[in-house]
mmCIF file with all atom_site columns, C-alpha atoms in Angstrom:
data_model
loop_
_atom_site.group_PDB
_atom_site.id
_atom_site.type_symbol
_atom_site.label_atom_id
_atom_site.label_alt_id
_atom_site.label_comp_id
_atom_site.label_asym_id
_atom_site.label_entity_id
_atom_site.label_seq_id
_atom_site.pdbx_PDB_ins_code
_atom_site.Cartn_x
_atom_site.Cartn_y
_atom_site.Cartn_z
_atom_site.occupancy
_atom_site.B_iso_or_equiv
_atom_site.pdbx_formal_charge
_atom_site.auth_seq_id
_atom_site.auth_comp_id
_atom_site.auth_asym_id
_atom_site.auth_atom_id
_atom_site.pdbx_PDB_model_num
ATOM 1   C CA . MET A 1 1   ? 17.154 33.553 37.832 1.00 0.00 ? 1   MET A CA 1
ATOM 2   C CA . LYS A 1 2   ? 18.445 37.070 38.327 1.00 0.00 ? 2   LYS A CA 1
ATOM 3   C CA . TYR A 1 3   ? 19.619 38.279 41.730 1.00 0.00 ? 3   TYR A CA 1
ATOM 4   C CA . MET A 1 4   ? 20.853 41.658 42.870 1.00 0.00 ? 4   MET A CA 1
ATOM 5   C CA . LEU A 1 5   ? 23.818 41.662 45.231 1.00 0.00 ? 5   LEU A CA 1
ATOM 6   C CA . LEU A 1 6   ? 23.680 44.891 47.264 1.00 0.00 ? 6   LEU A CA 1
ATOM 7   C CA . ILE A 1 7   ? 27.130 45.607 48.656 1.00 0.00 ? 7   ILE A CA 1
ATOM 8   C CA . ASN A 1 8   ? 27.233 47.350 52.036 1.00 0.00 ? 8   ASN A CA 1
ATOM 9   C CA . ALA A 1 9   ? 30.376 48.557 53.776 1.00 0.00 ? 9   ALA A CA 1
ATOM 10  C CA . ALA A 1 10  ? 30.397 49.209 57.500 1.00 0.00 ? 10  ALA A CA 1
ATOM 11  C CA . ALA A 1 11  ? 33.970 50.480 57.575 1.00 0.00 ? 11  ALA A CA 1
ATOM 12  C CA . ILE A 1 12  ? 35.237 52.926 54.959 1.00 0.00 ? 12  ILE A CA 1
ATOM 13  C CA . ASP A 1 13  ? 38.644 54.523 54.618 1.00 0.00 ? 13  ASP A CA 1
ATOM 14  C CA . GLU A 1 14  ? 39.488 58.224 54.232 1.00 0.00 ? 14  GLU A CA 1
ATOM 15  C CA . LYS A 1 15  ? 38.776 57.995 50.473 1.00 0.00 ? 15  LYS A CA 1
ATOM 16  C CA . GLY A 1 16  ? 35.298 56.517 51.019 1.00 0.00 ? 16  GLY A CA 1
ATOM 17  C CA . ALA A 1 17  ? 36.327 53.026 49.873 1.00 0.00 ? 17  ALA A CA 1
ATOM 18  C CA . ALA A 1 18  ? 35.641 49.770 51.719 1.00 0.00 ? 18  ALA A CA 1
ATOM 19  C CA . ALA A 1 19  ? 38.403 49.571 54.301 1.00 0.00 ? 19  ALA A CA 1
ATOM 20  C CA . GLU A 1 20  ? 38.704 45.790 54.367 1.00 0.00 ? 20  GLU A CA 1
ATOM 21  C CA . CYS A 1 21  ? 39.434 45.069 50.712 1.00 0.00 ? 21  CYS A CA 1
ATOM 22  C CA . SER A 1 22  ? 41.576 46.544 47.987 1.00 0.00 ? 22  SER A CA 1
ATOM 23  C CA . VAL A 1 23  ? 40.838 47.799 44.489 1.00 0.00 ? 23  VAL A CA 1
ATOM 24  C CA . GLU A 1 24  ? 42.707 44.728 43.241 1.00 0.00 ? 24  GLU A CA 1
ATOM 25  C CA . ASP A 1 25  ? 40.295 42.474 45.206 1.00 0.00 ? 25  ASP A CA 1
ATOM 26  C CA . TRP A 1 26  ? 37.386 44.121 43.387 1.00 0.00 ? 26  TRP A CA 1
ATOM 27  C CA . MET A 1 27  ? 39.067 43.815 39.995 1.00 0.00 ? 27  MET A CA 1
ATOM 28  C CA . VAL A 1 28  ? 39.633 40.075 40.530 1.00 0.00 ? 28  VAL A CA 1
ATOM 29  C CA . TYR A 1 29  ? 36.026 39.501 41.653 1.00 0.00 ? 29  TYR A CA 1
ATOM 30  C CA . ASP A 1 30  ? 34.620 41.551 38.786 1.00 0.00 ? 30  ASP A CA 1
ATOM 31  C CA . LYS A 1 31  ? 36.639 39.524 36.281 1.00 0.00 ? 31  LYS A CA 1
ATOM 32  C CA . GLU A 1 32  ? 35.497 36.238 37.855 1.00 0.00 ? 32  GLU A CA 1
ATOM 33  C CA . VAL A 1 33  ? 31.821 37.248 37.633 1.00 0.00 ? 33  VAL A CA 1
ATOM 34  C CA . ARG A 1 34  ? 32.183 38.324 33.998 1.00 0.00 ? 34  ARG A CA 1
ATOM 35  C CA . ASP A 1 35  ? 34.262 35.285 33.008 1.00 0.00 ? 35  ASP A CA 1
ATOM 36  C CA . ALA A 1 36  ? 31.652 32.973 34.580 1.00 0.00 ? 36  ALA A CA 1
ATOM 37  C CA . GLY A 1 37  ? 29.057 34.473 32.221 1.00 0.00 ? 37  GLY A CA 1
ATOM 38  C CA . ILE A 1 38  ? 26.662 35.416 35.029 1.00 0.00 ? 38  ILE A CA 1
ATOM 39  C CA . TRP A 1 39  ? 27.166 39.208 34.982 1.00 0.00 ? 39  TRP A CA 1
ATOM 40  C CA . VAL A 1 40  ? 24.059 41.157 33.957 1.00 0.00 ? 40  VAL A CA 1
ATOM 41  C CA . SER A 1 41  ? 24.973 44.603 35.285 1.00 0.00 ? 41  SER A CA 1
ATOM 42  C CA . GLY A 1 42  ? 26.715 46.310 38.142 1.00 0.00 ? 42  GLY A CA 1
ATOM 43  C CA . GLU A 1 43  ? 28.021 49.635 39.286 1.00 0.00 ? 43  GLU A CA 1
ATOM 44  C CA . SER A 1 44  ? 30.066 51.176 42.041 1.00 0.00 ? 44  SER A CA 1
ATOM 45  C CA . LEU A 1 45  ? 28.301 54.163 43.562 1.00 0.00 ? 45  LEU A CA 1
ATOM 46  C CA . ALA A 1 46  ? 29.845 57.617 43.955 1.00 0.00 ? 46  ALA A CA 1
ATOM 47  C CA . ASP A 1 47  ? 30.767 58.968 47.383 1.00 0.00 ? 47  ASP A CA 1
ATOM 48  C CA . LEU A 1 48  ? 27.945 59.073 49.923 1.00 0.00 ? 48  LEU A CA 1
ATOM 49  C CA . VAL A 1 49  ? 28.171 62.872 50.181 1.00 0.00 ? 49  VAL A CA 1
ATOM 50  C CA . THR A 1 50  ? 26.925 63.167 46.589 1.00 0.00 ? 50  THR A CA 1
ATOM 51  C CA . SER A 1 51  ? 23.573 61.528 47.358 1.00 0.00 ? 51  SER A CA 1
ATOM 52  C CA . THR A 1 52  ? 20.198 63.240 47.639 1.00 0.00 ? 52  THR A CA 1
ATOM 53  C CA . THR A 1 53  ? 17.040 61.943 49.321 1.00 0.00 ? 53  THR A CA 1
ATOM 54  C CA . VAL A 1 54  ? 13.489 62.684 48.163 1.00 0.00 ? 54  VAL A CA 1
ATOM 55  C CA . ARG A 1 55  ? 10.404 62.102 50.293 1.00 0.00 ? 55  ARG A CA 1
ATOM 56  C CA . VAL A 1 56  ? 6.829  62.854 49.240 1.00 0.00 ? 56  VAL A CA 1
ATOM 57  C CA . GLY A 1 57  ? 4.344  63.723 51.964 1.00 0.00 ? 57  GLY A CA 1
ATOM 58  C CA . GLN A 1 58  ? 0.637  62.905 52.171 1.00 0.00 ? 58  GLN A CA 1
ATOM 59  C CA . ASP A 1 59  ? -0.079 66.294 50.591 1.00 0.00 ? 59  ASP A CA 1
ATOM 60  C CA . GLY A 1 60  ? 2.047  65.446 47.533 1.00 0.00 ? 60  GLY A CA 1
ATOM 61  C CA . ARG A 1 61  ? 4.794  67.922 48.401 1.00 0.00 ? 61  ARG A CA 1
ATOM 62  C CA . ARG A 1 62  ? 8.310  66.718 48.073 1.00 0.00 ? 62  ARG A CA 1
ATOM 63  C CA . THR A 1 63  ? 11.119 67.274 50.525 1.00 0.00 ? 63  THR A CA 1
ATOM 64  C CA . VAL A 1 64  ? 14.646 67.086 49.165 1.00 0.00 ? 64  VAL A CA 1
ATOM 65  C CA . THR A 1 65  ? 17.642 66.736 51.481 1.00 0.00 ? 65  THR A CA 1
ATOM 66  C CA . ASP A 1 66  ? 21.340 66.220 50.901 1.00 0.00 ? 66  ASP A CA 1
ATOM 67  C CA . GLY A 1 67  ? 22.580 62.759 51.782 1.00 0.00 ? 67  GLY A CA 1
ATOM 68  C CA . PRO A 1 68  ? 20.746 59.613 52.789 1.00 0.00 ? 68  PRO A CA 1
ATOM 69  C CA . PHE A 1 69  ? 20.774 60.311 56.547 1.00 0.00 ? 69  PHE A CA 1
ATOM 70  C CA . ALA A 1 70  ? 19.594 56.781 57.218 1.00 0.00 ? 70  ALA A CA 1
ATOM 71  C CA . GLU A 1 71  ? 19.783 55.456 60.737 1.00 0.00 ? 71  GLU A CA 1
ATOM 72  C CA . THR A 1 72  ? 22.447 52.957 59.818 1.00 0.00 ? 72  THR A CA 1
ATOM 73  C CA . ARG A 1 73  ? 26.191 52.688 59.932 1.00 0.00 ? 73  ARG A CA 1
ATOM 74  C CA . GLU A 1 74  ? 26.347 50.741 56.679 1.00 0.00 ? 74  GLU A CA 1
ATOM 75  C CA . VAL A 1 75  ? 26.942 52.498 53.378 1.00 0.00 ? 75  VAL A CA 1
ATOM 76  C CA . LEU A 1 76  ? 25.575 51.076 50.115 1.00 0.00 ? 76  LEU A CA 1
ATOM 77  C CA . GLY A 1 77  ? 28.654 51.004 47.924 1.00 0.00 ? 77  GLY A CA 1
ATOM 78  C CA . GLY A 1 78  ? 27.415 49.344 44.777 1.00 0.00 ? 78  GLY A CA 1
ATOM 79  C CA . PHE A 1 79  ? 25.689 46.347 43.275 1.00 0.00 ? 79  PHE A CA 1
ATOM 80  C CA . TYR A 1 80  ? 25.912 43.456 40.898 1.00 0.00 ? 80  TYR A CA 1
ATOM 81  C CA . VAL A 1 81  ? 23.015 41.844 39.073 1.00 0.00 ? 81  VAL A CA 1
ATOM 82  C CA . ILE A 1 82  ? 23.848 38.230 38.279 1.00 0.00 ? 82  ILE A CA 1
ATOM 83  C CA . ASP A 1 83  ? 21.930 35.531 36.425 1.00 0.00 ? 83  ASP A CA 1
ATOM 84  C CA . VAL A 1 84  ? 22.404 32.156 38.116 1.00 0.00 ? 84  VAL A CA 1
ATOM 85  C CA . PRO A 1 85  ? 20.313 28.974 38.441 1.00 0.00 ? 85  PRO A CA 1
ATOM 86  C CA . ASP A 1 86  ? 19.196 29.441 42.054 1.00 0.00 ? 86  ASP A CA 1
ATOM 87  C CA . LEU A 1 87  ? 19.681 31.120 45.437 1.00 0.00 ? 87  LEU A CA 1
ATOM 88  C CA . ASP A 1 88  ? 22.392 28.675 46.516 1.00 0.00 ? 88  ASP A CA 1
ATOM 89  C CA . VAL A 1 89  ? 24.595 29.738 43.595 1.00 0.00 ? 89  VAL A CA 1
ATOM 90  C CA . ALA A 1 90  ? 23.830 33.414 44.313 1.00 0.00 ? 90  ALA A CA 1
ATOM 91  C CA . LEU A 1 91  ? 24.880 32.841 47.940 1.00 0.00 ? 91  LEU A CA 1
ATOM 92  C CA . ASP A 1 92  ? 28.166 31.322 46.777 1.00 0.00 ? 92  ASP A CA 1
ATOM 93  C CA . TRP A 1 93  ? 28.925 34.356 44.597 1.00 0.00 ? 93  TRP A CA 1
ATOM 94  C CA . ALA A 1 94  ? 27.910 36.760 47.385 1.00 0.00 ? 94  ALA A CA 1
ATOM 95  C CA . ALA A 1 95  ? 30.268 34.981 49.804 1.00 0.00 ? 95  ALA A CA 1
ATOM 96  C CA . ARG A 1 96  ? 33.132 35.425 47.320 1.00 0.00 ? 96  ARG A CA 1
ATOM 97  C CA . CYS A 1 97  ? 32.475 39.172 47.017 1.00 0.00 ? 97  CYS A CA 1
ATOM 98  C CA . PRO A 1 98  ? 35.142 41.360 48.689 1.00 0.00 ? 98  PRO A CA 1
ATOM 99  C CA . GLY A 1 99  ? 32.346 43.488 50.149 1.00 0.00 ? 99  GLY A CA 1
ATOM 100 C CA . ALA A 1 100 ? 31.178 40.559 52.296 1.00 0.00 ? 100 ALA A CA 1
ATOM 101 C CA . ARG A 1 101 ? 34.448 40.500 54.249 1.00 0.00 ? 101 ARG A CA 1
ATOM 102 C CA . GLY A 1 102 ? 34.872 41.670 57.821 1.00 0.00 ? 102 GLY A CA 1
ATOM 103 C CA . SER A 1 103 ? 32.290 44.277 58.763 1.00 0.00 ? 103 SER A CA 1
ATOM 104 C CA . GLY A 1 104 ? 30.806 44.436 55.240 1.00 0.00 ? 104 GLY A CA 1
ATOM 105 C CA . SER A 1 105 ? 27.768 42.556 53.978 1.00 0.00 ? 105 SER A CA 1
ATOM 106 C CA . VAL A 1 106 ? 26.079 41.580 50.738 1.00 0.00 ? 106 VAL A CA 1
ATOM 107 C CA . VAL A 1 107 ? 22.279 41.503 50.607 1.00 0.00 ? 107 VAL A CA 1
ATOM 108 C CA . ILE A 1 108 ? 20.868 39.134 47.992 1.00 0.00 ? 108 ILE A CA 1
ATOM 109 C CA . ARG A 1 109 ? 17.519 40.032 46.441 1.00 0.00 ? 109 ARG A CA 1
ATOM 110 C CA . PRO A 1 110 ? 15.784 38.196 43.611 1.00 0.00 ? 110 PRO A CA 1
ATOM 111 C CA . ILE A 1 111 ? 14.819 40.395 40.678 1.00 0.00 ? 111 ILE A CA 1
ATOM 112 C CA . ALA A 1 112 ? 11.031 40.467 40.221 1.00 0.00 ? 112 ALA A CA 1
ATOM 113 C CA . GLU A 1 113 ? 9.888  39.284 36.815 1.00 0.00 ? 113 GLU A CA 1
ATOM 114 C CA . PHE A 1 114 ? 6.488  40.643 35.742 1.00 0.00 ? 114 PHE A CA 1
ATOM 115 C CA . GLY A 1 115 ? 5.776  38.509 32.696 1.00 0.00 ? 115 GLY A CA 1
ATOM 116 C CA . ALA A 1 116 ? 6.821  38.888 29.109 1.00 0.00 ? 116 ALA A CA 1
#
């Protein structure tokens, strides 16, 4: 079953990176996921200031604003999609993720499958 691991950082450093883990931590985790043969896809997202939000009103008009401006202190930093047997295995991989450390979190969501 495929699961998406959404990586959220609550604390970021002056470069916009997760403050509680190093680039080396991410490189090790990425290699482990790939070597285990469960990696489907994954990306690190660009700096938060590069994001744009689109909302469409009842009248069909769109409103475009710079940034996410969500009422949250967490920043979505990236994701992995993994293919593992069940949620328990996905939880194990999420717990190993550097982004789950300290004030960070990893949200696990099953990927919806809509038939062949």
